[in-house]
Coordinates of C-alpha atoms in Angstrom, one line a residue:
M1019 CA -89.4 102.1 156.5
T1020 CA -88.5 102.7 152.8
V1021 CA -89.6 106.0 151.0
E1022 CA -91.6 103.8 148.7
S1023 CA -93.6 102.4 151.4
T1024 CA -94.2 105.8 153.1
T1025 CA -95.4 107.4 149.6
E1026 CA -97.8 104.2 148.9
R1027 CA -99.3 104.6 152.3
V1028 CA -99.6 108.5 151.9
L1029 CA -101.4 107.7 148.5
R1030 CA -103.9 105.4 150.1
M1031 CA -104.6 108.0 152.6
L1032 CA -105.5 110.5 149.7
A1033 CA -107.8 107.8 148.6
L1034 CA -109.3 107.3 152.0
L1035 CA -110.0 111.3 152.1
Q1036 CA -111.7 111.2 149.1
R1037 CA -114.1 108.2 149.6
R1038 CA -116.3 109.8 152.6
P1039 CA -116.0 113.3 154.0
S1040 CA -114.6 112.8 157.2
W1041 CA -112.3 110.4 159.1
T1042 CA -110.9 110.3 162.6
A1043 CA -107.4 109.7 163.3
A1044 CA -108.1 106.3 164.9
E1045 CA -109.9 105.0 161.9
L1046 CA -107.3 106.2 159.5
A1047 CA -104.8 104.5 161.5
A1048 CA -106.8 101.3 161.5
E1049 CA -107.2 101.7 157.7
L1050 CA -103.4 102.2 157.4
G1051 CA -102.0 99.9 159.9
V1052 CA -100.3 102.6 161.6
T1053 CA -100.1 104.8 164.9
D1054 CA -101.9 108.0 165.5
R1055 CA -98.7 109.8 165.0
S1056 CA -98.1 108.4 161.7
V1057 CA -101.4 109.6 160.7
R1058 CA -100.8 113.1 161.8
R1059 CA -97.3 113.2 159.7
D1060 CA -98.6 111.8 156.7
V1061 CA -101.4 114.4 157.1
E1062 CA -98.6 117.0 157.1
R1063 CA -96.7 115.4 153.9
L1064 CA -100.3 115.9 152.1
R1065 CA -100.5 119.2 153.0
A1066 CA -96.9 120.2 152.1
L1067 CA -97.8 118.7 148.7
G1068 CA -100.4 121.2 148.6
Y1069 CA -103.6 119.3 149.6
P1070 CA -105.7 121.0 152.3
V1071 CA -106.4 118.7 155.0
H1072 CA -108.7 120.3 157.5
A1073 CA -108.6 118.7 161.1
T1074 CA -111.5 119.3 163.6
A1075 CA -110.7 118.9 167.3
G1076 CA -113.2 117.4 170.0
V1077 CA -115.9 114.9 169.9
G1078 CA -116.9 113.8 166.4
G1079 CA -113.9 115.5 164.9
G1080 CA -111.6 114.2 162.6
Y1081 CA -109.9 115.1 159.0
Q1082 CA -111.5 115.9 155.9
L1083 CA -110.0 116.5 152.6
G1084 CA -110.7 120.3 151.5
A1085 CA -110.8 122.3 148.1
G1086 CA -107.4 123.3 147.1
T1087 CA -105.8 125.3 144.4
R1088 CA -105.7 122.1 142.2
L1089 CA -107.2 119.2 141.8
P1090 CA -105.8 116.2 143.5
P1091 CA -105.3 112.6 141.8
L1092 CA -108.2 110.9 142.0
L1093 CA -107.7 107.0 143.0
L1094 CA -110.2 105.0 141.5
D1095 CA -110.4 101.1 142.1
D1096 CA -111.1 99.0 139.0
E1097 CA -114.8 99.3 139.2
E1098 CA -114.9 103.2 139.5
A1099 CA -112.6 103.5 136.6
I1100 CA -114.6 101.4 134.4
A1101 CA -118.0 103.3 135.5
T1102 CA -116.2 106.8 135.1
A1103 CA -114.7 106.0 131.5
V1104 CA -118.5 104.4 130.3
S1105 CA -120.2 107.4 131.8
L1106 CA -117.7 110.0 130.3
R1107 CA -118.4 107.9 126.7
L1108 CA -122.3 108.7 127.3
A1109 CA -121.7 112.1 128.5
S1110 CA -119.9 112.9 125.4
G1111 CA -123.0 112.7 123.3
G1112 CA -125.3 114.4 126.5
T1113 CA -127.7 117.5 126.8
V1114 CA -124.9 119.5 129.2
A1115 CA -124.0 122.4 127.5
G1116 CA -119.9 122.1 126.6
A1117 CA -119.9 118.6 128.5
S1118 CA -119.2 116.7 125.3
E1119 CA -115.7 118.5 124.5
A1120 CA -114.8 118.1 128.2
A1121 CA -115.8 114.5 128.8
L1122 CA -113.7 113.5 125.6
R1123 CA -110.7 115.4 127.1
A1124 CA -111.5 113.5 130.4
L1125 CA -111.7 110.0 128.7
A1126 CA -108.6 110.3 126.7
K1127 CA -106.8 111.1 130.0
L1128 CA -108.2 108.4 131.8
D1129 CA -107.7 106.0 128.8
Q1130 CA -104.1 107.1 128.8
V1131 CA -103.0 105.9 132.6
M1132 CA -105.6 103.0 132.6
P1133 CA -104.2 99.5 133.1
P1134 CA -104.6 97.6 129.6
R1135 CA -106.6 95.1 131.2
L1136 CA -109.1 98.0 132.5
R1137 CA -108.4 99.4 129.0
A1138 CA -110.1 96.4 127.1
E1139 CA -112.8 96.2 129.5
V1140 CA -113.7 99.8 128.6
R1141 CA -113.4 99.3 124.7
A1142 CA -115.3 96.2 125.1
V1143 CA -118.4 98.0 126.6
H1144 CA -118.0 100.9 123.9
G1145 CA -118.0 98.7 121.1
A1146 CA -121.3 96.8 122.3
T1147 CA -123.3 100.0 123.0
D1148 CA -124.8 102.6 121.1
T1149 CA -126.6 105.5 122.2
L1150 CA -129.9 106.9 120.6
V1151 CA -130.0 110.1 121.6
G1152 CA -133.3 112.4 120.8
P1153 CA -133.5 116.0 120.4
G1154 CA -133.1 117.6 123.9
V1155 CA -132.1 120.9 125.3
E1156 CA -128.9 121.7 126.2
I1157 CA -128.2 122.8 130.1
D1158 CA -125.2 124.9 131.2
A1159 CA -122.8 123.3 133.0
E1160 CA -122.3 125.9 135.4
L1161 CA -125.9 125.7 136.3
L1162 CA -125.9 121.9 137.0
V1163 CA -122.9 122.5 139.3
T1164 CA -124.5 125.2 141.2
L1165 CA -127.7 123.3 141.7
A1166 CA -125.9 120.3 142.6
R1167 CA -123.9 122.0 145.5
A1168 CA -126.9 123.6 147.0
C1169 CA -128.8 120.0 147.1
R1170 CA -125.7 118.5 148.7
D1171 CA -125.0 121.5 151.0
A1172 CA -128.8 122.3 151.8
V1173 CA -128.6 125.8 150.9
R1174 CA -131.4 127.8 149.4
V1175 CA -131.0 129.0 145.8
R1176 CA -132.9 132.0 143.7
F1177 CA -133.5 132.5 140.2
R1178 CA -135.8 133.7 137.4
Y1179 CA -138.5 131.2 136.1
A1180 CA -140.3 131.3 133.1
G1181 CA -143.5 129.8 133.2
R1182 CA -145.4 128.0 130.3
A1183 CA -146.8 131.3 128.9
G1184 CA -143.3 132.8 128.8
E1185 CA -143.9 135.0 132.2
E1186 CA -140.9 135.6 134.4
R1187 CA -141.1 135.5 138.4
E1188 CA -138.2 135.1 140.8
R1189 CA -138.7 132.1 142.5
T1190 CA -136.4 131.0 145.9
V1191 CA -136.2 127.2 146.5
E1192 CA -135.0 124.5 149.0
P1193 CA -133.5 122.1 146.6
V1194 CA -133.7 118.5 146.8
R1195 CA -132.8 116.6 143.8
M1196 CA -132.4 116.8 139.9
V1197 CA -134.0 114.5 137.6
T1198 CA -133.1 113.9 134.2
T1199 CA -135.8 112.4 131.7
G1200 CA -132.9 111.9 129.1
R1201 CA -134.5 115.1 127.1
R1202 CA -134.9 117.2 129.7
W1203 CA -133.4 118.2 133.3
Y1204 CA -135.9 119.0 136.1
L1205 CA -135.5 120.1 139.8
M1206 CA -137.6 119.0 142.7
A1207 CA -137.4 121.6 145.4
R1208 CA -139.9 123.3 148.2
D1209 CA -141.0 126.4 146.9
V1210 CA -140.4 129.0 149.8
D1211 CA -143.3 131.4 149.3
R1212 CA -145.7 128.8 148.4
D1213 CA -144.5 126.7 151.0
D1214 CA -145.3 123.4 149.0
W1215 CA -143.4 121.0 146.5
R1216 CA -142.4 122.1 143.0
T1217 CA -140.9 120.6 140.1
F1218 CA -138.9 123.2 137.8
R1219 CA -137.3 122.7 134.2
L1220 CA -133.9 123.8 134.4
D1221 CA -133.8 125.3 130.8
R1222 CA -136.2 127.7 131.9
M1223 CA -134.1 128.9 134.9
R1224 CA -132.1 132.2 134.6
E1225 CA -129.8 134.2 137.1
L1226 CA -129.4 131.2 139.2
A1227 CA -127.5 132.3 142.6
A1228 CA -127.1 129.7 145.4
T1229 CA -127.6 131.8 149.0
T1230 CA -126.3 131.4 152.1
W1231 CA -129.4 130.4 153.8
R1232 CA -129.0 126.9 154.9
F1233 CA -132.4 125.0 155.2
Q1234 CA -133.2 121.7 157.4
A1235 CA -133.5 118.7 155.2
G1236 CA -136.4 116.9 156.4
E1237 CA -139.0 114.4 154.8
H1238 CA -139.8 114.6 151.2
P1239 CA -141.9 113.2 148.3
D1240 CA -139.6 110.5 146.0
P1241 CA -138.0 112.8 143.8
V1242 CA -138.1 110.4 140.5
A1243 CA -142.0 109.7 141.2
Y1244 CA -143.0 113.1 142.0
V1245 CA -141.0 114.9 138.6
Q1246 CA -142.8 112.1 136.8
R1247 CA -146.2 112.6 138.2
S1248 CA -145.5 116.5 137.4
V1249 CA -144.5 116.0 133.9
T1250 CA -147.0 113.6 132.9
E1251 CA -150.1 114.9 134.8
A1252 CA -149.9 118.4 135.8
P1253 CA -149.1 120.1 132.5
Y1254 CA -152.3 118.8 130.5
R1255 CA -155.8 119.3 130.1
Y1256 CA -156.9 116.0 130.1
L1257 CA -155.4 113.2 132.5
A1258 CA -156.5 109.5 131.3
R1259 CA -156.4 106.2 133.3
V1260 CA -156.4 103.3 131.1
R1261 CA -156.5 99.6 132.3
V1262 CA -154.1 97.9 129.6
H1263 CA -153.8 94.0 129.6
A1264 CA -150.3 93.6 129.6
R1265 CA -147.5 93.5 132.5
P1266 CA -146.4 96.5 133.5
D1267 CA -142.7 96.2 132.7
R1268 CA -143.9 95.9 129.1
V1269 CA -145.8 98.6 129.1
R1270 CA -143.0 100.6 130.3
E1271 CA -140.9 99.7 127.4
L1272 CA -143.2 101.5 125.1
V1273 CA -144.3 104.1 127.0
P1274 CA -141.2 106.6 128.5
P1275 CA -141.4 107.8 132.1
Q1276 CA -141.8 111.7 130.8
V1277 CA -145.0 110.6 128.6
G1278 CA -147.0 108.1 131.3
R1279 CA -146.8 106.6 134.4
V1280 CA -147.6 102.5 134.5
E1281 CA -149.1 101.5 137.9
D1282 CA -149.3 97.8 138.7
D1283 CA -152.6 96.0 138.7
R1284 CA -153.8 92.2 138.7
D1285 CA -154.3 89.3 136.5
G1286 CA -151.7 90.4 134.0
W1287 CA -153.2 93.9 133.7
C1288 CA -151.9 97.3 134.7
V1289 CA -153.0 101.2 134.7
L1290 CA -151.4 103.8 132.3
V1291 CA -151.7 107.1 133.6
V1292 CA -151.3 109.6 130.7
G1293 CA -151.7 113.3 129.9
G1294 CA -152.7 115.4 126.7
E1295 CA -154.2 118.2 125.4
D1296 CA -156.2 116.1 122.7
L1297 CA -158.4 113.1 123.3
D1298 CA -158.4 111.7 119.8
R1299 CA -154.5 111.9 119.9
L1300 CA -154.5 109.9 123.4
A1301 CA -157.1 107.6 122.1
M1302 CA -154.7 106.9 119.1
H1303 CA -151.7 106.8 121.5
V1304 CA -153.5 104.0 123.7
A1305 CA -154.4 102.0 120.4
R1306 CA -150.8 102.0 118.9
L1307 CA -149.7 100.1 122.0
G1308 CA -151.6 97.2 120.6
F1309 CA -153.1 95.8 123.8
E1310 CA -156.6 95.3 124.9
A1311 CA -157.3 98.6 127.0
E1312 CA -160.3 99.8 129.1
V1313 CA -160.8 103.4 129.4
L1314 CA -161.5 104.1 133.3
E1315 CA -161.5 107.9 132.9
P1316 CA -162.4 110.3 131.8
P1317 CA -165.8 109.3 129.9
E1318 CA -164.8 111.6 126.9
L1319 CA -162.1 109.3 125.9
R1320 CA -164.3 106.6 125.6
E1321 CA -166.2 108.4 123.1
A1322 CA -162.7 109.6 121.1
A1323 CA -162.0 106.2 121.1
A1324 CA -165.3 105.0 119.6
L1325 CA -165.3 107.5 117.3
L1326 CA -161.5 106.4 116.3
A1327 CA -162.8 103.0 115.9
R1328 CA -165.8 104.3 113.5
R1329 CA -162.9 106.0 111.1
L1330 CA -160.7 102.8 111.2
A1331 CA -163.7 100.8 110.4
V1332 CA -164.3 103.1 107.1
M1333 CA -160.8 102.7 106.1
A1334 CA -160.5 98.8 106.3
R1335 CA -163.6 98.2 104.0
T1336 CA -163.0 97.0 100.6
S1337 CA -164.6 98.6 97.5

């Protein structure tokens, strides 16, 4: 067997180890078309190059690529390379503190080694895409990484959290998933002290630290739906339910997920659930959608809509 074929096979093994957490020797041998003995030799070659490949014996054991002193080469297929490049392009204008410069550096490195055909595809996507970025809150990248690892490894985290009134309390939670609305980042987690699910804004966290306490990840609410319900309903004085004569997808185009929730109804109608501190503004918000609407609750919103209608009627009069 030539040196070139051996090198190619070792790189293929490295790519396989990056694809999923663990492989048995038999699985690697089948993928590479070699014997178990060759697999063991190739593992030793990777270790000699400085890539820590951990081996676990017994039933359910196998090989796993560990964290080393340097980042191994990431072997991407065509779709992964394009997706990574496009994501880095979007991250260069995102809400993660310090990510813009790092994303641009990584994008430059990836573009340098990309085959011309893939580079052309990525640039075509970039040339046809603009990003509308509104004012957002920057999140420290280290905080994101710590939470991501805690979600992945099912370990509790502890942090100080500022409430709406500004008071700070220490919280210990079991994190499940982070959710971003584009402007803000949220964490859905089980609050250990309250024994209930909670939503936390990442920009209100301080002194975040992962503990060594592992928890058993069980059933939990859908993170996206739970966070959306929390940010659109819980913080507000009034919660309105309005039946709107429009398709749900049409209303969702006009109402961002962090502002309101749209529920399917029937016969070309849907139900908009939206919260607010001021009934007059809620009535104006619904009216500006431009669809026929029926207030389901609260009754006070009907009164605010009637008052708004009278004011608009006065404005519409000619002298």
